[in-house]
Amino acid sequence: MSEQVLPFYLVCDESASMHGEPLDAINNELPKIHQEISSNPIVADKARFSIIGFSDTAEVLLPLTDLGDIDRLPMLSSRGLTSYSAAFSVLKQTITTDIAELKQAGHTPFRPTVFFLTDGQPNDYSWEDAYGELVSPGFSARPHILAFGFGDVEQQTLTRIATFKAFVAQAGVSPAQALTEFARQLTKSIVRSATLSASNPANAPQLVLPNENVPGFTVLAADPV
């Protein structure tokens, strides 16, 4: 029987407004994410993790991988403006390739889960076209998307992006606090999902996502897709 795996993607804003405290905070958390997942063989074996950074363009900083196979995660760096179109286009292309390669390797991949993080509004106004292709019912590997935002991002934008839940940082919560909690929720979701799925190998993979009571964030319902 083929092995079930759960693909997770961190899609992170690297625009110039993320310079300083925001990216410093997420870069400080990345080694902790790696340690937490790679040190648990069951989790590392079941989950796969990828990082995509975006500004004017989007780039796969970490191809989908078993975190037990690498020594460290790449760091994020600030650059340019905020193109959601680039993020969603590269994400769709990457997921398409990754799912095909997982199947070719004998795995049964579950629908991907995306943690989308941004601190501002998109500078491109046609991003919904690229987004629509990503979440189209005709795209069999369309992902579950959790959207996290802080800074200048608007709640309406986050709810438009999310397919599950959107989370906006509350007033008075610093970028460092928000991003530390974001990283904690991402890690917890991967660990719990992989652990639960490994304990029930005969059933469909079990996805555990943050829902309510995320410290420092207001939880918003996603718009229907």
mmCIF file with all atom_site columns, C-alpha atoms in Angstrom:
data_model
loop_
_atom_site.group_PDB
_atom_site.id
_atom_site.type_symbol
_atom_site.label_atom_id
_atom_site.label_alt_id
_atom_site.label_comp_id
_atom_site.label_asym_id
_atom_site.label_entity_id
_atom_site.label_seq_id
_atom_site.pdbx_PDB_ins_code
_atom_site.Cartn_x
_atom_site.Cartn_y
_atom_site.Cartn_z
_atom_site.occupancy
_atom_site.B_iso_or_equiv
_atom_site.pdbx_formal_charge
_atom_site.auth_seq_id
_atom_site.auth_comp_id
_atom_site.auth_asym_id
_atom_site.auth_atom_id
_atom_site.pdbx_PDB_model_num
ATOM 1   C CA . MET A 1 1   ? 0.000   0.000  0.000   1.00 0.00 ? 1   MET A CA 1
ATOM 2   C CA . SER A 1 2   ? 1.346   3.470  -0.882  1.00 0.00 ? 2   SER A CA 1
ATOM 3   C CA . GLU A 1 3   ? 2.319   5.793  1.948   1.00 0.00 ? 3   GLU A CA 1
ATOM 4   C CA . GLN A 1 4   ? 0.084   8.779  2.692   1.00 0.00 ? 4   GLN A CA 1
ATOM 5   C CA . VAL A 1 5   ? 1.849   12.124 3.022   1.00 0.00 ? 5   VAL A CA 1
ATOM 6   C CA . LEU A 1 6   ? 0.603   15.591 3.949   1.00 0.00 ? 6   LEU A CA 1
ATOM 7   C CA . PRO A 1 7   ? 2.121   18.520 2.004   1.00 0.00 ? 7   PRO A CA 1
ATOM 8   C CA . PHE A 1 8   ? 2.379   21.859 3.830   1.00 0.00 ? 8   PHE A CA 1
ATOM 9   C CA . TYR A 1 9   ? 3.411   25.174 2.257   1.00 0.00 ? 9   TYR A CA 1
ATOM 10  C CA . LEU A 1 10  ? 4.507   28.379 3.959   1.00 0.00 ? 10  LEU A CA 1
ATOM 11  C CA . VAL A 1 11  ? 3.885   31.239 1.520   1.00 0.00 ? 11  VAL A CA 1
ATOM 12  C CA . CYS A 1 12  ? 5.480   34.320 3.052   1.00 0.00 ? 12  CYS A CA 1
ATOM 13  C CA . ASP A 1 13  ? 5.475   37.992 2.090   1.00 0.00 ? 13  ASP A CA 1
ATOM 14  C CA . GLU A 1 14  ? 9.039   39.227 1.529   1.00 0.00 ? 14  GLU A CA 1
ATOM 15  C CA . SER A 1 15  ? 8.137   42.746 0.373   1.00 0.00 ? 15  SER A CA 1
ATOM 16  C CA . ALA A 1 16  ? 10.128  45.751 1.615   1.00 0.00 ? 16  ALA A CA 1
ATOM 17  C CA . SER A 1 17  ? 7.578   46.471 4.356   1.00 0.00 ? 17  SER A CA 1
ATOM 18  C CA . MET A 1 18  ? 8.527   43.150 5.976   1.00 0.00 ? 18  MET A CA 1
ATOM 19  C CA . HIS A 1 19  ? 12.087  44.413 6.550   1.00 0.00 ? 19  HIS A CA 1
ATOM 20  C CA . GLY A 1 20  ? 13.306  44.452 10.139  1.00 0.00 ? 20  GLY A CA 1
ATOM 21  C CA . GLU A 1 21  ? 11.163  43.120 12.959  1.00 0.00 ? 21  GLU A CA 1
ATOM 22  C CA . PRO A 1 22  ? 8.681   41.073 10.896  1.00 0.00 ? 22  PRO A CA 1
ATOM 23  C CA . LEU A 1 23  ? 11.211  39.022 8.914   1.00 0.00 ? 23  LEU A CA 1
ATOM 24  C CA . ASP A 1 24  ? 13.606  38.885 11.854  1.00 0.00 ? 24  ASP A CA 1
ATOM 25  C CA . ALA A 1 25  ? 10.806  37.324 13.883  1.00 0.00 ? 25  ALA A CA 1
ATOM 26  C CA . ILE A 1 26  ? 9.869   34.678 11.316  1.00 0.00 ? 26  ILE A CA 1
ATOM 27  C CA . ASN A 1 27  ? 13.538  33.879 10.625  1.00 0.00 ? 27  ASN A CA 1
ATOM 28  C CA . ASN A 1 28  ? 14.048  33.366 14.358  1.00 0.00 ? 28  ASN A CA 1
ATOM 29  C CA . GLU A 1 29  ? 11.172  30.900 14.361  1.00 0.00 ? 29  GLU A CA 1
ATOM 30  C CA . LEU A 1 30  ? 12.208  28.844 11.322  1.00 0.00 ? 30  LEU A CA 1
ATOM 31  C CA . PRO A 1 31  ? 14.943  26.870 13.158  1.00 0.00 ? 31  PRO A CA 1
ATOM 32  C CA . LYS A 1 32  ? 12.398  26.031 15.861  1.00 0.00 ? 32  LYS A CA 1
ATOM 33  C CA . ILE A 1 33  ? 9.932   24.780 13.244  1.00 0.00 ? 33  ILE A CA 1
ATOM 34  C CA . HIS A 1 34  ? 12.670  22.637 11.722  1.00 0.00 ? 34  HIS A CA 1
ATOM 35  C CA . GLN A 1 35  ? 13.753  21.239 15.093  1.00 0.00 ? 35  GLN A CA 1
ATOM 36  C CA . GLU A 1 36  ? 10.218  20.429 16.222  1.00 0.00 ? 36  GLU A CA 1
ATOM 37  C CA . ILE A 1 37  ? 9.329   18.550 13.048  1.00 0.00 ? 37  ILE A CA 1
ATOM 38  C CA . SER A 1 38  ? 12.645  16.928 12.119  1.00 0.00 ? 38  SER A CA 1
ATOM 39  C CA . SER A 1 39  ? 13.235  15.607 15.647  1.00 0.00 ? 39  SER A CA 1
ATOM 40  C CA . ASN A 1 40  ? 10.004  13.573 15.495  1.00 0.00 ? 40  ASN A CA 1
ATOM 41  C CA . PRO A 1 41  ? 10.541  10.730 12.977  1.00 0.00 ? 41  PRO A CA 1
ATOM 42  C CA . ILE A 1 42  ? 6.829   9.974  12.713  1.00 0.00 ? 42  ILE A CA 1
ATOM 43  C CA . VAL A 1 43  ? 5.981   13.590 11.901  1.00 0.00 ? 43  VAL A CA 1
ATOM 44  C CA . ALA A 1 44  ? 8.922   14.082 9.543   1.00 0.00 ? 44  ALA A CA 1
ATOM 45  C CA . ASP A 1 45  ? 8.040   10.899 7.690   1.00 0.00 ? 45  ASP A CA 1
ATOM 46  C CA . LYS A 1 46  ? 4.380   11.810 7.247   1.00 0.00 ? 46  LYS A CA 1
ATOM 47  C CA . ALA A 1 47  ? 4.624   15.560 6.562   1.00 0.00 ? 47  ALA A CA 1
ATOM 48  C CA . ARG A 1 48  ? 6.360   17.406 3.730   1.00 0.00 ? 48  ARG A CA 1
ATOM 49  C CA . PHE A 1 49  ? 7.189   21.112 3.976   1.00 0.00 ? 49  PHE A CA 1
ATOM 50  C CA . SER A 1 50  ? 7.944   23.837 1.440   1.00 0.00 ? 50  SER A CA 1
ATOM 51  C CA . ILE A 1 51  ? 8.626   27.581 1.650   1.00 0.00 ? 51  ILE A CA 1
ATOM 52  C CA . ILE A 1 52  ? 7.718   30.092 -1.054  1.00 0.00 ? 52  ILE A CA 1
ATOM 53  C CA . GLY A 1 53  ? 8.701   33.753 -0.663  1.00 0.00 ? 53  GLY A CA 1
ATOM 54  C CA . PHE A 1 54  ? 7.101   36.508 -2.703  1.00 0.00 ? 54  PHE A CA 1
ATOM 55  C CA . SER A 1 55  ? 7.453   40.216 -3.446  1.00 0.00 ? 55  SER A CA 1
ATOM 56  C CA . ASP A 1 56  ? 7.488   41.461 -7.066  1.00 0.00 ? 56  ASP A CA 1
ATOM 57  C CA . THR A 1 57  ? 8.137   37.844 -7.994  1.00 0.00 ? 57  THR A CA 1
ATOM 58  C CA . ALA A 1 58  ? 7.772   34.563 -6.157  1.00 0.00 ? 58  ALA A CA 1
ATOM 59  C CA . GLU A 1 59  ? 10.462  31.962 -5.531  1.00 0.00 ? 59  GLU A CA 1
ATOM 60  C CA . VAL A 1 60  ? 10.517  28.451 -4.108  1.00 0.00 ? 60  VAL A CA 1
ATOM 61  C CA . LEU A 1 61  ? 13.025  28.859 -1.286  1.00 0.00 ? 61  LEU A CA 1
ATOM 62  C CA . LEU A 1 62  ? 12.598  25.295 -0.035  1.00 0.00 ? 62  LEU A CA 1
ATOM 63  C CA . PRO A 1 63  ? 11.284  22.563 -2.350  1.00 0.00 ? 63  PRO A CA 1
ATOM 64  C CA . LEU A 1 64  ? 8.773   20.214 -0.756  1.00 0.00 ? 64  LEU A CA 1
ATOM 65  C CA . THR A 1 65  ? 10.845  17.995 1.505   1.00 0.00 ? 65  THR A CA 1
ATOM 66  C CA . ASP A 1 66  ? 11.030  15.700 4.502   1.00 0.00 ? 66  ASP A CA 1
ATOM 67  C CA . LEU A 1 67  ? 12.519  18.040 7.123   1.00 0.00 ? 67  LEU A CA 1
ATOM 68  C CA . GLY A 1 68  ? 14.413  15.106 8.581   1.00 0.00 ? 68  GLY A CA 1
ATOM 69  C CA . ASP A 1 69  ? 16.539  15.099 5.430   1.00 0.00 ? 69  ASP A CA 1
ATOM 70  C CA . ILE A 1 70  ? 17.920  18.644 5.745   1.00 0.00 ? 70  ILE A CA 1
ATOM 71  C CA . ASP A 1 71  ? 20.064  20.458 8.300   1.00 0.00 ? 71  ASP A CA 1
ATOM 72  C CA . ARG A 1 72  ? 18.357  23.853 8.268   1.00 0.00 ? 72  ARG A CA 1
ATOM 73  C CA . LEU A 1 73  ? 15.649  25.945 6.665   1.00 0.00 ? 73  LEU A CA 1
ATOM 74  C CA . PRO A 1 74  ? 16.440  28.878 4.351   1.00 0.00 ? 74  PRO A CA 1
ATOM 75  C CA . MET A 1 75  ? 16.082  32.411 5.666   1.00 0.00 ? 75  MET A CA 1
ATOM 76  C CA . LEU A 1 76  ? 13.685  35.006 4.246   1.00 0.00 ? 76  LEU A CA 1
ATOM 77  C CA . SER A 1 77  ? 14.834  38.444 3.083   1.00 0.00 ? 77  SER A CA 1
ATOM 78  C CA . SER A 1 78  ? 12.949  41.634 2.173   1.00 0.00 ? 78  SER A CA 1
ATOM 79  C CA . ARG A 1 79  ? 12.744  42.903 -1.380  1.00 0.00 ? 79  ARG A CA 1
ATOM 80  C CA . GLY A 1 80  ? 10.374  44.764 -3.682  1.00 0.00 ? 80  GLY A CA 1
ATOM 81  C CA . LEU A 1 81  ? 6.617   45.187 -3.691  1.00 0.00 ? 81  LEU A CA 1
ATOM 82  C CA . THR A 1 82  ? 3.735   42.773 -3.009  1.00 0.00 ? 82  THR A CA 1
ATOM 83  C CA . SER A 1 83  ? 2.517   40.666 -5.909  1.00 0.00 ? 83  SER A CA 1
ATOM 84  C CA . TYR A 1 84  ? -0.155  38.217 -4.845  1.00 0.00 ? 84  TYR A CA 1
ATOM 85  C CA . SER A 1 85  ? -0.436  37.119 -8.487  1.00 0.00 ? 85  SER A CA 1
ATOM 86  C CA . ALA A 1 86  ? 3.170   35.926 -8.445  1.00 0.00 ? 86  ALA A CA 1
ATOM 87  C CA . ALA A 1 87  ? 2.608   34.084 -5.172  1.00 0.00 ? 87  ALA A CA 1
ATOM 88  C CA . PHE A 1 88  ? -0.508  32.240 -6.329  1.00 0.00 ? 88  PHE A CA 1
ATOM 89  C CA . SER A 1 89  ? 0.842   31.430 -9.803  1.00 0.00 ? 89  SER A CA 1
ATOM 90  C CA . VAL A 1 90  ? 4.083   29.951 -8.478  1.00 0.00 ? 90  VAL A CA 1
ATOM 91  C CA . LEU A 1 91  ? 2.193   28.124 -5.735  1.00 0.00 ? 91  LEU A CA 1
ATOM 92  C CA . LYS A 1 92  ? -0.108  26.444 -8.259  1.00 0.00 ? 92  LYS A CA 1
ATOM 93  C CA . GLN A 1 93  ? 2.799   25.459 -10.513 1.00 0.00 ? 93  GLN A CA 1
ATOM 94  C CA . THR A 1 94  ? 4.739   24.117 -7.534  1.00 0.00 ? 94  THR A CA 1
ATOM 95  C CA . ILE A 1 95  ? 1.839   22.107 -6.133  1.00 0.00 ? 95  ILE A CA 1
ATOM 96  C CA . THR A 1 96  ? 1.139   20.594 -9.559  1.00 0.00 ? 96  THR A CA 1
ATOM 97  C CA . THR A 1 97  ? 4.746   19.428 -9.895  1.00 0.00 ? 97  THR A CA 1
ATOM 98  C CA . ASP A 1 98  ? 5.026   18.279 -6.276  1.00 0.00 ? 98  ASP A CA 1
ATOM 99  C CA . ILE A 1 99  ? 1.864   16.182 -6.325  1.00 0.00 ? 99  ILE A CA 1
ATOM 100 C CA . ALA A 1 100 ? 2.931   14.479 -9.558  1.00 0.00 ? 100 ALA A CA 1
ATOM 101 C CA . GLU A 1 101 ? 6.382   13.694 -8.120  1.00 0.00 ? 101 GLU A CA 1
ATOM 102 C CA . LEU A 1 102 ? 4.930   12.341 -4.874  1.00 0.00 ? 102 LEU A CA 1
ATOM 103 C CA . LYS A 1 103 ? 2.647   10.012 -6.810  1.00 0.00 ? 103 LYS A CA 1
ATOM 104 C CA . GLN A 1 104 ? 5.494   8.909  -9.049  1.00 0.00 ? 104 GLN A CA 1
ATOM 105 C CA . ALA A 1 105 ? 7.499   8.056  -5.919  1.00 0.00 ? 105 ALA A CA 1
ATOM 106 C CA . GLY A 1 106 ? 4.693   5.787  -4.727  1.00 0.00 ? 106 GLY A CA 1
ATOM 107 C CA . HIS A 1 107 ? 3.063   8.121  -2.205  1.00 0.00 ? 107 HIS A CA 1
ATOM 108 C CA . THR A 1 108 ? -0.576  9.078  -1.791  1.00 0.00 ? 108 THR A CA 1
ATOM 109 C CA . PRO A 1 109 ? -0.564  12.843 -1.192  1.00 0.00 ? 109 PRO A CA 1
ATOM 110 C CA . PHE A 1 110 ? -3.384  14.510 0.709   1.00 0.00 ? 110 PHE A CA 1
ATOM 111 C CA . ARG A 1 111 ? -4.691  17.890 -0.465  1.00 0.00 ? 111 ARG A CA 1
ATOM 112 C CA . PRO A 1 112 ? -2.025  20.471 0.370   1.00 0.00 ? 112 PRO A CA 1
ATOM 113 C CA . THR A 1 113 ? -2.337  22.960 3.211   1.00 0.00 ? 113 THR A CA 1
ATOM 114 C CA . VAL A 1 114 ? -1.069  26.502 2.749   1.00 0.00 ? 114 VAL A CA 1
ATOM 115 C CA . PHE A 1 115 ? -0.174  28.979 5.503   1.00 0.00 ? 115 PHE A CA 1
ATOM 116 C CA . PHE A 1 116 ? -0.264  32.373 3.745   1.00 0.00 ? 116 PHE A CA 1
ATOM 117 C CA . LEU A 1 117 ? 1.371   35.280 5.589   1.00 0.00 ? 117 LEU A CA 1
ATOM 118 C CA . THR A 1 118 ? 1.287   38.954 4.580   1.00 0.00 ? 118 THR A CA 1
ATOM 119 C CA . ASP A 1 119 ? 1.582   42.392 6.143   1.00 0.00 ? 119 ASP A CA 1
ATOM 120 C CA . GLY A 1 120 ? -0.015  44.490 3.427   1.00 0.00 ? 120 GLY A CA 1
ATOM 121 C CA . GLN A 1 121 ? -2.281  44.926 0.467   1.00 0.00 ? 121 GLN A CA 1
ATOM 122 C CA . PRO A 1 122 ? -1.266  43.594 -2.956  1.00 0.00 ? 122 PRO A CA 1
ATOM 123 C CA . ASN A 1 123 ? 0.256   46.018 -5.445  1.00 0.00 ? 123 ASN A CA 1
ATOM 124 C CA . ASP A 1 124 ? -1.254  44.118 -8.367  1.00 0.00 ? 124 ASP A CA 1
ATOM 125 C CA . TYR A 1 125 ? -4.969  44.371 -9.061  1.00 0.00 ? 125 TYR A CA 1
ATOM 126 C CA . SER A 1 126 ? -5.408  41.217 -11.110 1.00 0.00 ? 126 SER A CA 1
ATOM 127 C CA . TRP A 1 127 ? -4.335  38.793 -8.397  1.00 0.00 ? 127 TRP A CA 1
ATOM 128 C CA . GLU A 1 128 ? -7.790  37.248 -8.134  1.00 0.00 ? 128 GLU A CA 1
ATOM 129 C CA . ASP A 1 129 ? -7.321  35.667 -11.569 1.00 0.00 ? 129 ASP A CA 1
ATOM 130 C CA . ALA A 1 130 ? -4.268  33.709 -10.382 1.00 0.00 ? 130 ALA A CA 1
ATOM 131 C CA . TYR A 1 131 ? -6.024  32.952 -7.112  1.00 0.00 ? 131 TYR A CA 1
ATOM 132 C CA . GLY A 1 132 ? -9.081  31.652 -8.950  1.00 0.00 ? 132 GLY A CA 1
ATOM 133 C CA . GLU A 1 133 ? -6.969  29.150 -10.883 1.00 0.00 ? 133 GLU A CA 1
ATOM 134 C CA . LEU A 1 134 ? -5.357  27.956 -7.637  1.00 0.00 ? 134 LEU A CA 1
ATOM 135 C CA . VAL A 1 135 ? -8.647  27.233 -5.853  1.00 0.00 ? 135 VAL A CA 1
ATOM 136 C CA . SER A 1 136 ? -10.701 26.179 -8.862  1.00 0.00 ? 136 SER A CA 1
ATOM 137 C CA . PRO A 1 137 ? -12.679 22.944 -8.372  1.00 0.00 ? 137 PRO A CA 1
ATOM 138 C CA . GLY A 1 138 ? -11.117 21.877 -11.648 1.00 0.00 ? 138 GLY A CA 1
ATOM 139 C CA . PHE A 1 139 ? -7.702  21.822 -9.972  1.00 0.00 ? 139 PHE A CA 1
ATOM 140 C CA . SER A 1 140 ? -7.747  18.489 -8.153  1.00 0.00 ? 140 SER A CA 1
ATOM 141 C CA . ALA A 1 141 ? -4.855  19.482 -5.870  1.00 0.00 ? 141 ALA A CA 1
ATOM 142 C CA . ARG A 1 142 ? -6.393  22.817 -4.855  1.00 0.00 ? 142 ARG A CA 1
ATOM 143 C CA . PRO A 1 143 ? -5.131  23.581 -1.357  1.00 0.00 ? 143 PRO A CA 1
ATOM 144 C CA . HIS A 1 144 ? -6.682  24.396 1.958   1.00 0.00 ? 144 HIS A CA 1
ATOM 145 C CA . ILE A 1 145 ? -5.555  27.975 2.662   1.00 0.00 ? 145 ILE A CA 1
ATOM 146 C CA . LEU A 1 146 ? -5.175  29.673 6.040   1.00 0.00 ? 146 LEU A CA 1
ATOM 147 C CA . ALA A 1 147 ? -4.465  33.403 5.672   1.00 0.00 ? 147 ALA A CA 1
ATOM 148 C CA . PHE A 1 148 ? -2.628  35.283 8.424   1.00 0.00 ? 148 PHE A CA 1
ATOM 149 C CA . GLY A 1 149 ? -2.176  39.039 8.288   1.00 0.00 ? 149 GLY A CA 1
ATOM 150 C CA . PHE A 1 150 ? -0.946  42.024 10.257  1.00 0.00 ? 150 PHE A CA 1
ATOM 151 C CA . GLY A 1 151 ? 0.137   45.606 9.554   1.00 0.00 ? 151 GLY A CA 1
ATOM 152 C CA . ASP A 1 152 ? -1.723  47.240 6.659   1.00 0.00 ? 152 ASP A CA 1
ATOM 153 C CA . VAL A 1 153 ? -3.514  44.194 5.298   1.00 0.00 ? 153 VAL A CA 1
ATOM 154 C CA . GLU A 1 154 ? -7.297  44.505 5.174   1.00 0.00 ? 154 GLU A CA 1
ATOM 155 C CA . GLN A 1 155 ? -9.600  41.927 6.729   1.00 0.00 ? 155 GLN A CA 1
ATOM 156 C CA . GLN A 1 156 ? -11.614 41.674 3.521   1.00 0.00 ? 156 GLN A CA 1
ATOM 157 C CA . THR A 1 157 ? -8.467  40.652 1.627   1.00 0.00 ? 157 THR A CA 1
ATOM 158 C CA . LEU A 1 158 ? -7.636  37.924 4.122   1.00 0.00 ? 158 LEU A CA 1
ATOM 159 C CA . THR A 1 159 ? -11.132 36.462 4.055   1.00 0.00 ? 159 THR A CA 1
ATOM 160 C CA . ARG A 1 160 ? -11.030 36.474 0.251   1.00 0.00 ? 160 ARG A CA 1
ATOM 161 C CA . ILE A 1 161 ? -7.802  34.467 0.252   1.00 0.00 ? 161 ILE A CA 1
ATOM 162 C CA . ALA A 1 162 ? -8.627  31.950 2.972   1.00 0.00 ? 162 ALA A CA 1
ATOM 163 C CA . THR A 1 163 ? -10.530 28.800 2.132   1.00 0.00 ? 163 THR A CA 1
ATOM 164 C CA . PHE A 1 164 ? -10.663 27.665 5.764   1.00 0.00 ? 164 PHE A CA 1
ATOM 165 C CA . LYS A 1 165 ? -10.079 30.557 8.186   1.00 0.00 ? 165 LYS A CA 1
ATOM 166 C CA . ALA A 1 166 ? -8.417  33.963 8.152   1.00 0.00 ? 166 ALA A CA 1
ATOM 167 C CA . PHE A 1 167 ? -6.541  35.445 11.086  1.00 0.00 ? 167 PHE A CA 1
ATOM 168 C CA . VAL A 1 168 ? -5.730  39.147 11.561  1.00 0.00 ? 168 VAL A CA 1
ATOM 169 C CA . ALA A 1 169 ? -3.429  40.410 14.309  1.00 0.00 ? 169 ALA A CA 1
ATOM 170 C CA . GLN A 1 170 ? -5.223  42.411 16.976  1.00 0.00 ? 170 GLN A CA 1
ATOM 171 C CA . ALA A 1 171 ? -4.419  46.044 17.767  1.00 0.00 ? 171 ALA A CA 1
ATOM 172 C CA . GLY A 1 172 ? -1.473  46.363 20.125  1.00 0.00 ? 172 GLY A CA 1
ATOM 173 C CA . VAL A 1 173 ? 0.090   43.053 19.082  1.00 0.00 ? 173 VAL A CA 1
ATOM 174 C CA . SER A 1 174 ? 3.611   43.626 17.781  1.00 0.00 ? 174 SER A CA 1
ATOM 175 C CA . PRO A 1 175 ? 4.824   41.993 14.561  1.00 0.00 ? 175 PRO A CA 1
ATOM 176 C CA . ALA A 1 176 ? 7.209   39.849 16.594  1.00 0.00 ? 176 ALA A CA 1
ATOM 177 C CA . GLN A 1 177 ? 4.391   38.610 18.839  1.00 0.00 ? 177 GLN A CA 1
ATOM 178 C CA . ALA A 1 178 ? 2.101   37.953 15.889  1.00 0.00 ? 178 ALA A CA 1
ATOM 179 C CA . LEU A 1 179 ? 4.722   36.058 13.915  1.00 0.00 ? 179 LEU A CA 1
ATOM 180 C CA . THR A 1 180 ? 5.858   34.008 16.871  1.00 0.00 ? 180 THR A CA 1
ATOM 181 C CA . GLU A 1 181 ? 2.270   32.870 17.359  1.00 0.00 ? 181 GLU A CA 1
ATOM 182 C CA . PHE A 1 182 ? 1.878   32.285 13.616  1.00 0.00 ? 182 PHE A CA 1
ATOM 183 C CA . ALA A 1 183 ? 4.913   29.968 13.653  1.00 0.00 ? 183 ALA A CA 1
ATOM 184 C CA . ARG A 1 184 ? 3.569   28.172 16.715  1.00 0.00 ? 184 ARG A CA 1
ATOM 185 C CA . GLN A 1 185 ? 0.233   27.523 15.022  1.00 0.00 ? 185 GLN A CA 1
ATOM 186 C CA . LEU A 1 186 ? 1.922   26.291 11.839  1.00 0.00 ? 186 LEU A CA 1
ATOM 187 C CA . THR A 1 187 ? 4.149   23.897 13.768  1.00 0.00 ? 187 THR A CA 1
ATOM 188 C CA . LYS A 1 188 ? 1.308   22.633 15.934  1.00 0.00 ? 188 LYS A CA 1
ATOM 189 C CA . SER A 1 189 ? -0.849  21.959 12.885  1.00 0.00 ? 189 SER A CA 1
ATOM 190 C CA . ILE A 1 190 ? 1.864   19.961 11.121  1.00 0.00 ? 190 ILE A CA 1
ATOM 191 C CA . VAL A 1 191 ? 2.790   17.943 14.205  1.00 0.00 ? 191 VAL A CA 1
ATOM 192 C CA . ARG A 1 192 ? -0.777  17.124 15.213  1.00 0.00 ? 192 ARG A CA 1
ATOM 193 C CA . SER A 1 193 ? -1.935  16.348 11.679  1.00 0.00 ? 193 SER A CA 1
ATOM 194 C CA . ALA A 1 194 ? 0.994   14.048 10.971  1.00 0.00 ? 194 ALA A CA 1
ATOM 195 C CA . THR A 1 195 ? 0.795   12.303 14.332  1.00 0.00 ? 195 THR A CA 1
ATOM 196 C CA . LEU A 1 196 ? -2.938  11.665 14.059  1.00 0.00 ? 196 LEU A CA 1
ATOM 197 C CA . SER A 1 197 ? -2.628  10.491 10.450  1.00 0.00 ? 197 SER A CA 1
ATOM 198 C CA . ALA A 1 198 ? 0.182   8.103  11.340  1.00 0.00 ? 198 ALA A CA 1
ATOM 199 C CA . SER A 1 199 ? -1.926  6.560  14.102  1.00 0.00 ? 199 SER A CA 1
ATOM 200 C CA . ASN A 1 200 ? -4.768  5.851  11.645  1.00 0.00 ? 200 ASN A CA 1
ATOM 201 C CA . PRO A 1 201 ? -2.982  4.655  8.497   1.00 0.00 ? 201 PRO A CA 1
ATOM 202 C CA . ALA A 1 202 ? -6.023  2.839  7.114   1.00 0.00 ? 202 ALA A CA 1
ATOM 203 C CA . ASN A 1 203 ? -8.159  5.996  7.163   1.00 0.00 ? 203 ASN A CA 1
ATOM 204 C CA . ALA A 1 204 ? -7.983  9.266  5.291   1.00 0.00 ? 204 ALA A CA 1
ATOM 205 C CA . PRO A 1 205 ? -5.278  11.642 6.558   1.00 0.00 ? 205 PRO A CA 1
ATOM 206 C CA . GLN A 1 206 ? -6.402  13.728 9.515   1.00 0.00 ? 206 GLN A CA 1
ATOM 207 C CA . LEU A 1 207 ? -5.856  17.468 9.147   1.00 0.00 ? 207 LEU A CA 1
ATOM 208 C CA . VAL A 1 208 ? -5.724  19.513 12.361  1.00 0.00 ? 208 VAL A CA 1
ATOM 209 C CA . LEU A 1 209 ? -5.918  23.252 11.670  1.00 0.00 ? 209 LEU A CA 1
ATOM 210 C CA . PRO A 1 210 ? -6.100  26.226 14.040  1.00 0.00 ? 210 PRO A CA 1
ATOM 211 C CA . ASN A 1 211 ? -9.698  27.293 14.332  1.00 0.00 ? 211 ASN A CA 1
ATOM 212 C CA . GLU A 1 212 ? -10.513 29.542 17.283  1.00 0.00 ? 212 GLU A CA 1
ATOM 213 C CA . ASN A 1 213 ? -8.633  31.110 20.198  1.00 0.00 ? 213 ASN A CA 1
ATOM 214 C CA . VAL A 1 214 ? -5.360  31.881 18.427  1.00 0.00 ? 214 VAL A CA 1
ATOM 215 C CA . PRO A 1 215 ? -3.647  34.277 20.874  1.00 0.00 ? 215 PRO A CA 1
ATOM 216 C CA . GLY A 1 216 ? -3.202  37.777 19.483  1.00 0.00 ? 216 GLY A CA 1
ATOM 217 C CA . PHE A 1 217 ? -5.379  37.176 16.422  1.00 0.00 ? 217 PHE A CA 1
ATOM 218 C CA . THR A 1 218 ? -9.008  37.756 15.542  1.00 0.00 ? 218 THR A CA 1
ATOM 219 C CA . VAL A 1 219 ? -10.454 34.809 13.643  1.00 0.00 ? 219 VAL A CA 1
ATOM 220 C CA . LEU A 1 220 ? -12.433 35.618 10.500  1.00 0.00 ? 220 LEU A CA 1
ATOM 221 C CA . ALA A 1 221 ? -14.683 33.366 8.458   1.00 0.00 ? 221 ALA A CA 1
ATOM 222 C CA . ALA A 1 222 ? -13.434 32.660 4.944   1.00 0.00 ? 222 ALA A CA 1
ATOM 223 C CA . ASP A 1 223 ? -15.458 33.826 1.949   1.00 0.00 ? 223 ASP A CA 1
ATOM 224 C CA . PRO A 1 224 ? -17.080 31.000 -0.013  1.00 0.00 ? 224 PRO A CA 1
ATOM 225 C CA . VAL A 1 225 ? -14.919 29.835 -2.920  1.00 0.00 ? 225 VAL A CA 1
#
